[in-house]
XYZ file of C-alpha atoms in Angstrom:
351
model
C -5.192 -63.616 203.536
C -2.317 -61.102 203.180
C -2.325 -58.934 200.098
C -0.120 -60.150 197.252
C 3.231 -58.411 196.983
C 3.223 -55.585 194.470
C 6.218 -55.377 192.146
C 7.525 -52.634 189.874
C 10.439 -52.341 187.495
C 13.125 -49.893 188.616
C 16.349 -49.071 186.883
C 19.141 -49.738 189.390
C 22.249 -47.813 188.250
C 25.310 -49.826 187.229
C 28.381 -47.687 187.885
C 31.824 -48.447 186.474
C 34.844 -47.580 188.607
C 37.278 -48.071 185.717
C 40.091 -45.460 185.543
C 38.928 -44.110 188.905
C 41.598 -41.388 189.406
C 40.706 -39.722 186.098
C 36.938 -40.185 186.380
C 36.306 -39.132 189.983
C 34.012 -36.236 189.034
C 31.922 -38.370 186.671
C 31.689 -41.227 189.178
C 30.794 -38.796 191.975
C 27.874 -37.453 189.922
C 26.601 -40.982 189.254
C 26.969 -42.088 192.884
C 25.230 -39.006 194.273
C 22.297 -39.489 191.885
C 21.954 -43.150 192.902
C 22.172 -42.227 196.595
C 19.475 -39.550 196.232
C 16.987 -41.857 194.500
C 16.676 -45.534 195.475
C 19.882 -45.772 197.506
C 20.872 -48.997 195.692
C 23.307 -49.410 192.809
C 25.765 -51.962 191.477
C 29.477 -51.506 190.884
C 31.474 -52.938 188.014
C 35.130 -52.733 186.991
C 36.221 -52.739 190.627
C 39.541 -53.807 192.130
C 37.967 -57.048 193.448
C 38.028 -59.769 190.786
C 35.504 -62.550 190.177
C 38.147 -65.069 191.295
C 38.657 -63.204 194.583
C 34.908 -63.070 195.197
C 34.544 -66.790 194.521
C 37.517 -67.519 196.792
C 35.922 -65.745 199.758
C 32.686 -67.646 199.122
C 34.658 -70.905 199.366
C 36.168 -69.623 202.616
C 32.665 -68.810 203.879
C 31.339 -72.248 202.954
C 34.263 -73.917 204.737
C 33.121 -72.244 207.957
C 29.416 -73.024 207.589
C 30.216 -76.662 206.734
C 31.676 -77.102 210.218
C 29.487 -78.830 212.832
C 27.343 -76.475 214.901
C 29.198 -77.343 218.097
C 32.442 -76.154 216.488
C 30.863 -72.928 215.189
C 29.461 -72.402 218.683
C 33.015 -71.942 219.975
C 32.802 -68.397 218.510
C 29.275 -67.336 219.594
C 27.756 -63.983 218.678
C 28.138 -61.285 221.336
C 27.080 -57.689 221.980
C 30.360 -56.631 220.341
C 28.675 -57.436 217.004
C 30.993 -60.325 216.197
C 30.640 -64.105 216.156
C 28.298 -66.828 214.888
C 24.523 -66.955 215.185
C 21.883 -69.293 213.799
C 18.201 -68.410 213.318
C 18.469 -65.804 216.072
C 17.930 -62.550 214.161
C 14.295 -61.444 214.358
C 13.271 -58.567 212.093
C 10.678 -56.046 213.327
C 9.011 -56.273 209.907
C 8.141 -59.958 210.400
C 8.447 -60.825 214.086
C 10.033 -64.163 213.128
C 13.651 -65.353 212.867
C 15.449 -65.092 209.542
C 16.092 -68.522 208.021
C 19.864 -68.245 208.022
C 23.089 -68.389 209.976
C 25.884 -65.820 209.908
C 29.427 -65.190 211.124
C 30.431 -61.564 211.750
C 34.076 -60.471 211.626
C 35.810 -57.190 212.481
C 39.307 -55.740 212.166
C 39.871 -54.601 215.751
C 40.114 -55.878 219.295
C 36.486 -57.068 219.334
C 37.682 -60.170 217.479
C 39.830 -61.338 220.379
C 38.777 -65.001 220.898
C 36.188 -64.745 218.077
C 38.280 -66.139 215.203
C 37.575 -69.791 214.482
C 40.543 -71.862 215.600
C 43.229 -72.609 212.976
C 42.912 -76.208 214.123
C 39.594 -76.274 212.248
C 40.358 -73.878 209.363
C 44.099 -73.105 209.130
C 43.980 -70.184 206.662
C 40.554 -68.757 207.502
C 41.707 -65.680 209.432
C 44.349 -64.649 206.893
C 41.975 -65.150 203.948
C 39.143 -63.229 205.612
C 41.352 -60.316 206.635
C 42.845 -60.029 203.132
C 39.354 -59.794 201.631
C 38.238 -57.309 204.287
C 41.132 -55.026 203.342
C 40.124 -55.213 199.668
C 36.527 -54.355 200.574
C 37.721 -51.449 202.723
C 39.871 -50.069 199.893
C 36.901 -50.155 197.518
C 34.666 -48.565 200.158
C 37.093 -45.678 200.611
C 36.787 -44.740 196.929
C 33.039 -44.398 197.381
C 33.455 -42.539 200.668
C 35.631 -39.973 198.894
C 33.007 -39.383 196.193
C 30.073 -39.165 198.589
C 31.980 -36.805 200.897
C 32.506 -34.491 197.913
C 28.828 -34.765 197.073
C 27.960 -33.460 200.534
C 30.617 -30.747 200.546
C 32.864 -32.470 203.089
C 36.660 -32.868 202.735
C 37.710 -35.869 200.630
C 38.937 -37.896 203.630
C 36.005 -36.999 205.912
C 34.269 -40.395 205.887
C 37.520 -42.334 205.464
C 38.916 -40.972 208.744
C 35.659 -41.839 210.509
C 36.021 -45.460 209.345
C 39.740 -45.911 209.985
C 40.311 -49.678 210.181
C 43.709 -49.225 211.854
C 41.988 -48.037 215.043
C 41.067 -50.581 217.729
C 37.556 -49.083 218.026
C 36.754 -49.573 214.350
C 33.300 -51.169 214.040
C 33.202 -52.161 210.339
C 31.984 -55.735 209.824
C 32.339 -58.488 207.249
C 29.287 -60.704 207.554
C 29.290 -64.175 206.028
C 25.735 -65.412 205.429
C 24.270 -68.846 204.730
C 20.552 -69.153 203.980
C 19.204 -72.663 204.352
C 17.932 -74.749 201.453
C 14.161 -75.006 201.064
C 12.400 -78.317 200.426
C 10.361 -77.548 197.326
C 8.376 -80.780 197.643
C 7.011 -79.786 201.066
C 4.440 -77.435 199.538
C 3.830 -73.690 200.035
C 5.855 -71.980 202.735
C 4.110 -70.150 205.601
C 3.752 -66.403 205.131
C 6.061 -65.884 208.115
C 8.996 -67.536 206.294
C 11.651 -65.127 205.031
C 15.257 -65.841 204.354
C 15.784 -62.272 205.606
C 12.864 -60.051 206.543
C 12.568 -56.450 205.352
C 15.078 -54.131 207.012
C 17.344 -51.149 206.461
C 21.060 -51.282 207.281
C 22.452 -49.182 210.146
C 25.843 -48.447 208.621
C 27.284 -45.832 206.260
C 27.541 -48.051 203.174
C 27.082 -51.768 202.538
C 28.954 -53.819 199.952
C 26.959 -56.939 199.050
C 28.560 -59.884 197.295
C 26.261 -62.505 195.775
C 26.537 -65.600 193.634
C 24.849 -65.645 190.222
C 21.806 -67.925 190.195
C 21.071 -67.453 193.895
C 18.132 -65.078 193.680
C 16.016 -63.396 196.337
C 17.230 -59.827 196.980
C 14.436 -57.243 196.694
C 14.203 -53.534 197.556
C 11.340 -51.251 198.560
C 12.084 -47.500 198.327
C 9.855 -44.861 199.841
C 11.502 -43.820 203.100
C 11.879 -40.066 203.527
C 13.426 -39.762 207.017
C 15.927 -41.959 208.810
C 13.791 -41.777 211.966
C 10.822 -43.324 210.125
C 10.673 -47.125 210.296
C 8.077 -47.302 207.508
C 8.585 -48.163 203.873
C 6.761 -48.080 200.572
C 4.516 -50.880 199.327
C 6.083 -51.806 195.977
C 9.075 -54.122 195.672
C 11.679 -54.579 192.943
C 13.798 -57.671 192.340
C 17.519 -56.911 192.120
C 19.562 -58.619 189.417
C 23.297 -58.268 188.940
C 26.019 -59.358 186.515
C 28.747 -61.820 187.558
C 31.514 -59.935 189.326
C 29.341 -56.891 190.029
C 28.948 -55.744 193.623
C 25.624 -54.427 194.919
C 25.990 -51.356 197.090
C 23.431 -49.588 199.263
C 23.188 -46.568 201.525
C 22.731 -47.214 205.260
C 20.930 -45.291 207.999
C 24.166 -43.648 209.122
C 24.736 -41.971 205.756
C 21.056 -41.052 205.471
C 21.343 -39.234 208.800
C 24.767 -37.781 207.934
C 23.318 -36.356 204.702
C 20.281 -34.813 206.458
C 18.067 -37.434 204.715
C 19.314 -36.447 201.255
C 20.737 -39.937 200.613
C 18.258 -42.802 201.015
C 18.630 -45.887 203.187
C 16.205 -48.259 201.501
C 14.384 -51.246 202.955
C 15.362 -54.576 201.437
C 14.820 -58.281 202.069
C 15.687 -61.760 200.862
C 12.391 -63.395 200.028
C 11.642 -67.083 200.336
C 11.805 -69.037 197.052
C 8.288 -69.617 195.772
C 8.201 -69.707 191.973
C 9.924 -71.002 188.892
C 13.364 -69.469 188.544
C 13.862 -68.963 192.280
C 16.811 -70.619 193.985
C 15.542 -73.301 196.400
C 19.008 -74.579 197.291
C 21.359 -73.085 199.869
C 22.076 -69.405 199.315
C 25.281 -67.642 200.287
C 25.974 -63.923 200.391
C 28.604 -61.698 201.996
C 28.075 -58.161 203.276
C 30.734 -55.631 204.230
C 29.266 -52.979 206.526
C 31.159 -49.681 206.835
C 30.532 -48.717 210.464
C 32.216 -45.743 212.159
C 34.785 -45.613 214.910
C 33.020 -45.208 218.234
C 34.165 -41.636 218.986
C 33.727 -40.002 215.561
C 31.180 -37.164 215.471
C 28.180 -37.462 213.167
C 26.121 -34.534 211.917
C 24.945 -33.501 208.457
C 25.903 -30.278 206.651
C 22.602 -28.600 207.627
C 22.474 -29.975 211.162
C 19.044 -31.574 210.742
C 19.803 -34.061 213.508
C 21.724 -33.493 216.777
C 25.423 -34.316 216.747
C 26.171 -37.807 218.068
C 29.161 -40.111 218.258
C 29.495 -43.358 216.342
C 28.767 -45.305 219.517
C 25.673 -43.209 220.268
C 24.325 -43.598 216.732
C 24.682 -47.383 216.845
C 23.018 -47.520 220.267
C 20.087 -45.388 219.048
C 19.686 -47.545 215.933
C 19.572 -50.689 218.050
C 17.026 -49.124 220.420
C 14.855 -48.033 217.482
C 15.012 -51.556 216.091
C 14.128 -53.049 219.485
C 11.173 -50.661 219.886
C 9.880 -51.613 216.429
C 10.291 -55.305 217.253
C 8.396 -54.863 220.528
C 5.573 -53.079 218.701
C 5.443 -55.904 216.138
C 5.178 -58.542 218.848
C 2.388 -56.582 220.541
C 0.555 -56.335 217.219
C 0.946 -60.076 216.664
C -0.285 -60.711 220.196
C -3.427 -58.639 219.542
C -4.084 -60.525 216.304
C -3.677 -63.866 218.066
C -6.085 -62.663 220.784
C -8.701 -61.639 218.207
C -8.225 -64.914 216.317
C -8.700 -66.795 219.571
C -11.914 -64.898 220.298
C -13.247 -65.714 216.826
C -12.436 -69.403 217.251
C -14.138 -69.452 220.658
C -17.212 -67.741 219.138
C -17.357 -70.273 216.300
C -16.991 -73.123 218.784
C -19.788 -71.655 220.941
C -22.107 -71.306 217.928
C -21.483 -74.908 216.915
C -22.252 -76.047 220.478
C -25.509 -74.084 220.502
C -26.463 -75.414 217.082
C -25.796 -78.924 218.353
C -27.979 -78.336 221.406
C -30.735 -76.834 219.302
């Protein structure tokens, strides 16, 4: 039997962005502290209202309510855009996440990847308007974190310029499937989203109150280390607040000073968990392909945005391969044990 998950209370900072122009220094101090510790924090008093958040969730639901054969007209591709269903396998679990998603970008990668207006007439306009709001909010944080690292104010903003055709930032609409509570305990391999760290600079995460499941596990000291700690914390948030976390890119760009923390969406299993469908929306700040990435102290070699993404994908693939090999060894050992038990029973029967 696997060991029971260990939990601990952690204080996740809640940072107000009210009166941003006059409070930049104060907000910068708070953001840098959050980035240096658990790498997760929530934002309040932002420029994105509760009504706007709920509107984009309705837009997201309108897409996921379409038949699968219609969603399949915009399939996921190597360009990191499009729709997928139960196809993302995390190295931490070796099994597909129990979800579907639709990934959207600003640039030319979205050519032929927008759902047809014949199915959802205003989808593209609504999604792009929200993406621009998310980008504007992200740029405020980029300014503060650039100052915290001693870079010019616009350093990260220029690297994530959404007006460029090679911009890689992504809005990801997510739908986790409802769980039949009457079916009994779920298998240990069932995760709505297995433990992982994000590859990007910063992630904005929008959630609906009452749809629980997000958990974090700090303890990672180097971006090149796939490992994590062993104690999880459940993340709560107030209506209208936006959860924000540091990604691998910023951890590398800060010479490991800022922490990209492992997180997951656990399966519902106890009173108070949400067993119904769960929706969330993530905005990933990913760099333009040719921007150069290196921290102030040069801990890691200089790479381009395209090279960093490629390396992150290769690291993820290597970890997934290792996980499958580990699972294969366990299945082999389990098979040997079963064959031994069967042999013993046969001998006992003969005796």
